Each structure stands twice: as structure tokens, then as C-alpha cells.
Amino acid sequence: MLNYITAGESHGRYLTAILEGFPSGLPLDLDFINVELRRRQSGYGRGDRQKIEADCVEITGGMIRKVTTGAPLGFLLTNKDCTIDQMPELHCPRPGHADLAGALKYDQGIRAILERSSARETATRVAVGAVCKLFLKKCGVEIAGHVLQIGQARIPVGALTVKDIRQGVKGSPVNCVCRKTEAVMIRMIDRARKNGDSLGGKYEIRAVGLPIGLGSYVHYARKLDARLAMLLMGQQSVKAVEVGDGVALAGVLGSEAHDAIFHSMARGYHHKTNHAGGLEGGMTNGEDLIVRVTMKPISTLAKPLASVNMKTRKSAKADFERSDVCAVPAGSVIGEALVAYGLADAFLEKFGGDSIAEVRRNYEGYLKRVRA
Ligand code: EPS
């Protein structure tokens, strides 16, 4: 239903995206999109690039008088640090980065590879996701993300609602709901920075207000869990995506793993537990969607690992360029955007509609039937 494509290099003049398939009639709150962009830029452990940039979106198509028209939406972000033509060529690929395979595959220097593989590109994805969040809000869906783990510091396990998450992360420089763990996370980031090292971690995204039946079981490519996993694995640094209890399900009995079904006049069909993370058979089951995403440590190290100079083929230390020490807090903001896109796409697939009013009508008709 929806489709988007991004273009632009980390130090190029612009970052752009086009989002196609978006319905008409949605007022675009540009301030909201820019707040989301700011959230992505912040977070303890970010590099100095974020002191240079003040990401701010321009909508270049698909909007008249701040309302969507149904035509492709164009997004434009202007880089302040647009030094791409002056940036030095690199020769020693960073282990863990796209440098080596990219340079060989595209027959280019490392500069061309890192400029596009850089996580700076996620700024445009956050802008696209922010528009999807505005759409989902109109359908009663809210999304929140938070950081579960950075390095060895992790929050105690416990189910948190979207409201708990929003409340809990307020003012947290690492987007964490636990002040005690936050302090340890910050100490670990400081230590990694001092040692010329980097850190990864894990974040969780939760969505509330979803109807039963988004996605489908009938074909692998229509399974919503598969689609969300693809979107999230497409985020730079991501190495694993879990749905609900995820990998822990390997160690429990079926009677402990699954969520018993109930019905009441007030709530319709529902569950009292949520091991499934809101997805069964590739479809939403009406409970909160819960996904957990693991990010590897940033591969640019101030104290570099061993590499090979691609000009001389001699052993050398990997190249180092300004980078982040830890991008997991930013990662959680990007994850929210990616999930928002995946859910908006699934909504439009289920309820169709060229205008927001039409989507709402179809959606309300469906709810009447499944809630009966
Ligand atoms: C990023 C901008 C980049 C990096 C980081 C993410 O800016 P620069 O390369 O100018 O410092 O800080 O990119 C990476 C971690 C990476 O591996 O490429 C951003 O805006 O998110």
C-alpha cells in the first residue's frame, strides 16, 4: 500500500524521501515531525555531528495548505555539514561496517560507501515515520519506544504500557525508564568513549490501540511480524528482532507460552497475558504490539581494530572518522518510526481508502463486526 524511498549521502547537500500511497485529508503537523527529528538527534553517546545539524523538514510535494492531497509526499532535509566533495578518501575498512564489501561490490572508494551506509539516512525515515504516526493517531494507535539495555546495563524486566514508557523516559538522556539503570548506562558510555570503544544494546517498541486482524497468515510476505522484522532489520546496526517474549519462548512450555482467550461485552475478544507481543499467525490479535530490537556496537572505533589497506593490501589499523559511541537511544526513536510505517501500511492494506475519512469509515464498520 505504502512505499517510500530515500536518497542522499551523510555529508551531501540534502537527504530526501518520497512516500507514495498516503491518503488525502491528513493535516500535517510539521512541528510534530521536527520534534521527532530532534528526538532522533539527541541521546547520550551521540557524536559531535548532532551539534552541527538542526534537522528540520521541508515538505516538497503532496501537501496543500498543510493537508495531504493523496499525491506522493516529498521530504527534504538540508545538511549543514555538506562537505562531501572535500572529505578525504579512506583505505582501511572498518570491521563491522559496510566499507569492505561495499567498496569491492560497487568498485568505489570507501568514501562513497560510508556516505550512503551512514545512519544519517535514518533522519528521513524518522520524518516518514512521523507522518505515519499522525495517520495512526487518527485511528487511535499510539507508539512508544524505550531503551532496555546498553552494554551490560539493562532495566529489570517488566511489562510497561505506552503511557508508562512515555512518562518514564521523560528527561532521560538515554531514553530509559529506570533512573538507576540510566546512571549505569551513562557511566558505561563514558567508559567506552574514554577507551576509544563503542556500545550497542536493545530497545523495545510498543503500540497500543490496534484492531484484531492487521496483516495476514495466508502468504509469508503478508505476515505482519515478517514485515516489521524486515523494516527493523533494515535499520543500521540491527542484528536481531524479537516479537513478544521472543527468544525466551525457546525455553518454556506451550501452556506457558500462549495467551488464553477471553470475551466480554466491553472488550470483545481479548487476552489477559501478552507473550505473543500482539501478533499471532502474522496478524494483530488486538493486544499491544511489542517488538525488541538488538543493535550491535557502532563499528567506527577511536581505538581501531586490525584491517587491511585496500591500496597496498598490507595490514593496517581500520580508519577512524567522527562517529557516535552509542546510538541505541536514537535507535529507539528510529524504531518507533519504522514500526509506525509498518502499521500504517497494514492499516491501509486492511481498510483501503484514498482519504482519511474513507479509511475511518471502513475501519469503524469493521470494528462493529469484530467487536460484536
Ligand atoms: C549520524 C551522522 C553521522 C554519524 C553517525 C550517525 O555523522 P558524521 O559521520 O558526520 O559524524 O554521527 O553515523 C554512524 C554512526 C555511521 O556508522 O555512519 C546521524 O545523523 O544519525
XYZ file of C-alpha atoms and ligand atoms in Angstrom:
393
model
C 0.000 0.000 0.000
C 2.602 2.463 1.160
C 6.017 2.719 -0.346
C 8.921 5.034 0.330
C 12.403 5.508 -0.949
C 15.185 7.673 0.426
C 18.179 9.285 -1.269
C 21.093 11.314 -0.022
C 24.553 10.979 1.489
C 25.615 11.721 5.063
C 27.624 14.809 4.047
C 25.746 15.554 0.837
C 23.643 18.651 0.356
C 20.259 17.048 1.034
C 18.560 13.979 2.402
C 15.291 13.240 0.642
C 12.416 10.771 0.748
C 9.251 10.172 -1.249
C 6.309 8.455 0.430
C 3.751 7.069 -2.007
C 0.256 5.741 -1.292
C -0.580 8.066 1.588
C -4.274 9.088 1.776
C -5.611 12.645 1.413
C -7.073 14.768 4.166
C -4.467 14.403 6.910
C -3.339 17.707 8.433
C 0.459 17.574 8.626
C 1.746 18.959 11.896
C 5.236 19.999 10.819
C 6.200 20.907 14.389
C 5.489 17.313 15.410
C 7.703 15.967 12.593
C 10.513 18.314 13.658
C 10.201 17.272 17.312
C 10.612 13.664 16.167
C 13.711 14.672 14.189
C 15.124 16.398 17.287
C 14.444 13.283 19.358
C 16.462 11.225 16.869
C 19.358 13.651 17.103
C 19.529 13.634 20.870
C 20.663 10.927 23.244
C 23.735 10.440 25.384
C 26.576 8.885 23.414
C 25.984 10.753 20.156
C 28.917 12.287 18.276
C 29.610 15.931 17.504
C 27.718 15.875 14.202
C 24.489 16.474 16.106
C 25.911 19.778 17.388
C 26.210 20.928 13.773
C 22.851 19.760 12.430
C 19.411 21.019 13.423
C 17.259 18.684 11.337
C 14.140 20.395 10.058
C 11.867 19.008 7.338
C 10.536 20.713 4.253
C 7.567 19.045 2.522
C 8.136 19.327 -1.216
C 5.025 17.634 -2.584
C 1.702 16.031 -1.737
C 0.540 18.780 0.631
C -1.600 21.867 0.101
C -2.341 24.276 2.962
C -0.668 21.780 5.316
C -3.088 18.954 4.429
C -2.151 15.831 2.425
C -3.645 15.523 -1.071
C -3.125 11.806 -1.762
C -0.199 12.566 -4.114
C 3.341 11.355 -3.230
C 4.727 13.224 -0.231
C 8.203 14.662 -0.721
C 10.544 15.240 2.245
C 13.661 17.389 2.174
C 16.275 17.745 4.903
C 19.225 20.047 4.331
C 22.604 19.035 5.747
C 24.636 21.848 7.271
C 27.772 19.697 7.157
C 27.628 19.212 3.368
C 31.334 18.643 2.856
C 31.114 15.506 0.732
C 33.382 16.763 -2.065
C 36.108 17.742 0.386
C 36.011 14.604 2.531
C 39.212 12.528 2.339
C 39.220 9.071 0.769
C 39.642 6.190 3.226
C 41.553 2.981 2.529
C 41.295 0.806 5.646
C 37.769 -0.613 6.022
C 36.216 -0.674 9.490
C 35.374 -4.200 10.672
C 31.610 -4.413 11.086
C 30.873 -1.575 8.637
C 29.707 -1.750 5.020
C 33.141 -0.429 3.914
C 34.863 -3.598 2.672
C 32.038 -5.458 0.928
C 30.596 -2.177 -0.379
C 33.874 -0.945 -1.861
C 34.517 -4.270 -3.599
C 30.946 -4.711 -4.804
C 30.471 -1.197 -6.214
C 34.096 -0.746 -7.327
C 34.269 2.534 -5.409
C 36.452 4.034 -2.713
C 35.300 3.625 0.902
C 34.116 7.258 0.985
C 31.275 6.552 -1.454
C 30.200 3.551 0.603
C 30.217 5.131 4.039
C 28.443 8.266 2.857
C 25.369 6.260 1.942
C 25.568 3.462 4.520
C 25.783 6.030 7.350
C 22.938 6.062 9.839
C 22.404 9.728 8.987
C 19.950 8.429 6.368
C 17.599 7.448 9.196
C 16.667 11.132 9.607
C 14.478 10.847 6.510
C 12.979 7.608 7.772
C 12.022 9.349 11.010
C 10.286 12.112 9.017
C 8.327 9.489 7.024
C 7.510 7.628 10.243
C 6.302 10.833 11.910
C 3.711 11.297 9.154
C 2.652 7.663 9.642
C 2.332 8.332 13.396
C -0.012 11.250 12.635
C -2.120 8.911 10.497
C -2.165 6.203 13.181
C -3.196 8.729 15.848
C -6.325 9.366 13.765
C -7.029 5.619 14.034
C -6.415 5.580 17.795
C -2.970 3.959 17.664
C -0.104 5.278 19.791
C 3.525 4.116 19.673
C 6.335 4.479 22.209
C 9.903 3.209 22.368
C 12.455 2.934 25.134
C 15.916 1.567 25.744
C 16.090 -1.749 27.591
C 19.841 -2.271 27.547
C 23.128 -0.556 26.766
C 26.177 -2.809 27.059
C 25.767 -4.769 30.295
C 23.351 -2.260 31.847
C 19.728 -3.367 31.464
C 16.442 -2.473 33.094
C 14.637 -5.066 35.190
C 12.121 -6.969 33.056
C 8.517 -5.795 33.465
C 5.559 -5.046 31.245
C 5.181 -1.333 30.558
C 2.288 0.323 28.779
C 2.763 3.019 26.123
C 1.741 5.529 28.805
C 4.313 4.156 31.293
C 7.021 4.378 28.640
C 6.186 7.973 27.644
C 6.084 9.031 31.274
C 9.183 7.055 32.252
C 11.562 8.259 29.521
C 10.752 11.958 30.000
C 14.036 13.784 30.513
C 16.141 10.630 30.195
C 19.285 11.221 28.108
C 19.337 7.524 27.201
C 15.569 7.102 26.695
C 15.374 4.756 29.669
C 12.525 4.460 32.181
C 14.728 3.434 35.133
C 16.854 6.187 36.704
C 19.197 3.714 38.390
C 19.915 1.838 35.156
C 20.185 5.128 33.272
C 23.068 6.181 35.551
C 24.885 2.891 34.858
C 24.250 3.244 31.098
C 25.757 6.740 31.130
C 28.797 5.509 33.062
C 29.282 2.676 30.561
C 29.074 5.094 27.620
C 31.607 7.415 29.296
C 33.948 4.478 29.872
C 33.610 3.246 26.284
C 34.295 6.765 24.968
C 37.382 7.073 27.161
C 38.658 3.723 25.922
C 38.088 4.568 22.255
C 35.376 1.910 22.134
C 31.626 1.766 21.384
C 28.476 0.124 22.742
C 25.295 -1.480 21.438
C 22.152 -2.502 23.224
C 18.480 -3.276 22.944
C 15.333 -1.200 22.645
C 11.632 -2.006 22.804
C 8.753 -0.556 20.796
C 5.178 -0.864 21.919
C 1.972 0.108 20.071
C -1.479 0.330 21.641
C -4.926 0.681 20.061
C -4.523 -1.880 17.277
C -7.547 -3.776 15.979
C -7.564 -7.561 15.556
C -6.614 -8.622 12.035
C -3.889 -6.380 10.562
C -1.522 -8.436 8.407
C -2.386 -11.946 7.258
C -1.449 -15.610 7.669
C -2.239 -16.583 4.059
C 1.103 -15.791 2.477
C 4.576 -15.321 4.003
C 5.058 -11.855 2.584
C 1.799 -10.640 4.125
C 2.678 -11.682 7.679
C 2.931 -8.530 9.754
C 5.651 -9.922 12.024
C 7.766 -10.696 8.942
C 7.133 -7.223 7.520
C 8.033 -5.456 10.760
C 11.158 -7.595 11.141
C 12.244 -6.620 7.632
C 11.752 -2.928 8.361
C 13.604 -3.123 11.678
C 16.452 -5.295 10.372
C 16.882 -2.632 7.705
C 17.925 -0.146 10.369
C 21.698 0.361 10.526
C 23.416 -1.765 13.248
C 20.409 -4.015 13.922
C 21.296 -7.671 14.456
C 18.128 -9.185 15.941
C 14.392 -8.526 16.186
C 12.153 -10.275 18.703
C 8.357 -10.259 18.858
C 6.745 -10.522 22.294
C 8.674 -12.906 24.550
C 10.909 -13.605 21.532
C 13.931 -15.824 22.131
C 12.773 -16.653 25.687
C 9.944 -18.721 24.140
C 12.518 -21.389 23.264
C 12.725 -22.375 26.918
C 9.099 -22.593 28.077
C 6.176 -24.997 27.722
C 3.315 -24.358 25.326
C 0.985 -23.853 28.273
C 3.250 -21.020 29.471
C 3.953 -19.542 26.044
C 0.457 -18.816 24.767
C -2.157 -16.293 25.761
C -5.580 -17.666 26.762
C -8.600 -16.083 25.008
C -11.471 -14.286 26.774
C -14.590 -12.383 25.688
C -16.558 -9.630 27.366
C -19.183 -7.176 26.131
C -16.940 -4.241 26.978
C -13.698 -5.505 25.397
C -14.824 -8.127 22.870
C -12.231 -10.888 22.363
C -9.120 -10.272 24.412
C -6.216 -11.839 26.301
C -5.003 -11.273 29.851
C -1.345 -12.014 29.057
C 0.734 -10.955 26.064
C 3.581 -13.398 25.436
C 2.819 -13.185 21.706
C 3.576 -9.458 21.595
C 0.232 -8.756 19.935
C 0.910 -10.914 16.867
C -0.446 -14.403 16.161
C -0.342 -16.073 12.749
C 1.200 -12.934 11.255
C -1.813 -10.846 12.345
C -2.501 -8.436 15.167
C -4.599 -10.050 17.904
C -5.847 -6.818 19.480
C -3.238 -6.681 22.244
C -0.326 -4.260 22.352
C 2.324 -4.876 19.732
C 5.696 -5.475 21.394
C 8.975 -5.758 19.494
C 12.508 -5.764 20.848
C 15.449 -4.808 18.697
C 19.143 -5.544 19.302
C 21.766 -3.161 17.947
C 25.440 -4.107 17.688
C 28.051 -1.601 18.924
C 28.914 1.153 16.400
C 31.670 -0.143 14.134
C 33.693 3.084 13.980
C 36.243 2.801 16.809
C 38.588 5.544 18.018
C 40.907 2.681 19.003
C 40.529 0.784 15.726
C 40.663 -2.963 15.116
C 43.021 -4.567 12.648
C 42.196 -4.145 8.980
C 43.882 -4.152 5.590
C 44.829 -1.137 3.485
C 42.895 -1.694 0.248
C 45.520 0.190 -1.772
C 48.562 -1.737 -0.551
C 46.876 -4.955 0.796
C 49.112 -4.518 3.862
C 47.853 -4.897 7.442
C 46.811 -1.584 8.981
C 44.523 -0.219 11.639
C 40.969 0.493 10.452
C 40.193 4.104 9.596
C 38.536 6.323 12.159
C 36.098 9.150 11.484
C 33.953 11.190 13.854
C 31.123 8.944 14.992
C 28.831 8.045 17.871
C 29.913 5.986 20.880
C 26.407 4.612 21.338
C 23.362 5.158 19.116
C 20.818 2.968 20.924
C 18.745 5.899 22.338
C 18.480 7.326 18.805
C 17.840 3.794 17.554
C 14.700 3.578 19.681
C 13.314 6.747 18.059
C 14.062 5.336 14.605
C 12.428 2.036 15.606
C 9.228 3.885 16.524
C 9.208 5.449 13.054
C 9.791 2.125 11.310
C 7.015 0.410 13.264
C 4.708 3.374 12.540
C 5.360 2.952 8.823
C 4.747 -0.820 9.002
C 1.492 -0.382 10.923
C 0.210 2.460 8.712
C 0.906 0.242 5.691
C -1.016 -2.655 7.286
C -3.916 -0.318 8.171
C -4.205 0.917 4.612
C -3.984 -2.633 3.298
C -6.889 -3.702 5.536
C -9.095 -0.630 5.288
C -8.099 0.892 1.956
C -9.317 4.407 1.376
C -7.954 7.288 -0.659
C -8.898 9.787 2.034
C -8.622 9.700 5.821
C -12.428 9.940 6.059
C -12.809 6.845 3.889
C -10.244 4.879 5.932
C -12.087 5.865 9.126
C -15.456 4.776 7.723
C -14.134 1.395 6.639
C -12.305 0.963 9.940
C -15.360 1.776 12.053
C -17.538 -0.639 10.026
C -15.004 -3.424 10.606
C -14.782 -2.710 14.342
C -18.558 -3.001 14.662
C -18.418 -6.519 13.221
C -15.407 -7.903 15.114
C -16.438 -6.397 18.451
C -19.944 -7.907 18.260
C 24.662 10.251 12.077
C 25.535 11.105 11.488
C 26.916 10.718 11.247
C 27.416 9.831 12.396
C 26.516 8.626 12.634
C 25.069 8.924 12.559
O 27.594 11.910 11.143
P 29.194 12.070 10.900
O 29.630 10.882 10.095
O 29.301 13.355 10.159
O 29.782 12.149 12.267
O 27.456 10.576 13.574
O 26.784 7.668 11.661
C 27.209 6.445 12.038
C 27.174 6.010 13.267
C 27.684 5.592 10.983
O 28.079 4.468 11.263
O 27.723 6.044 9.876
C 23.251 10.609 12.253
O 22.821 11.757 11.953
O 22.499 9.745 12.737
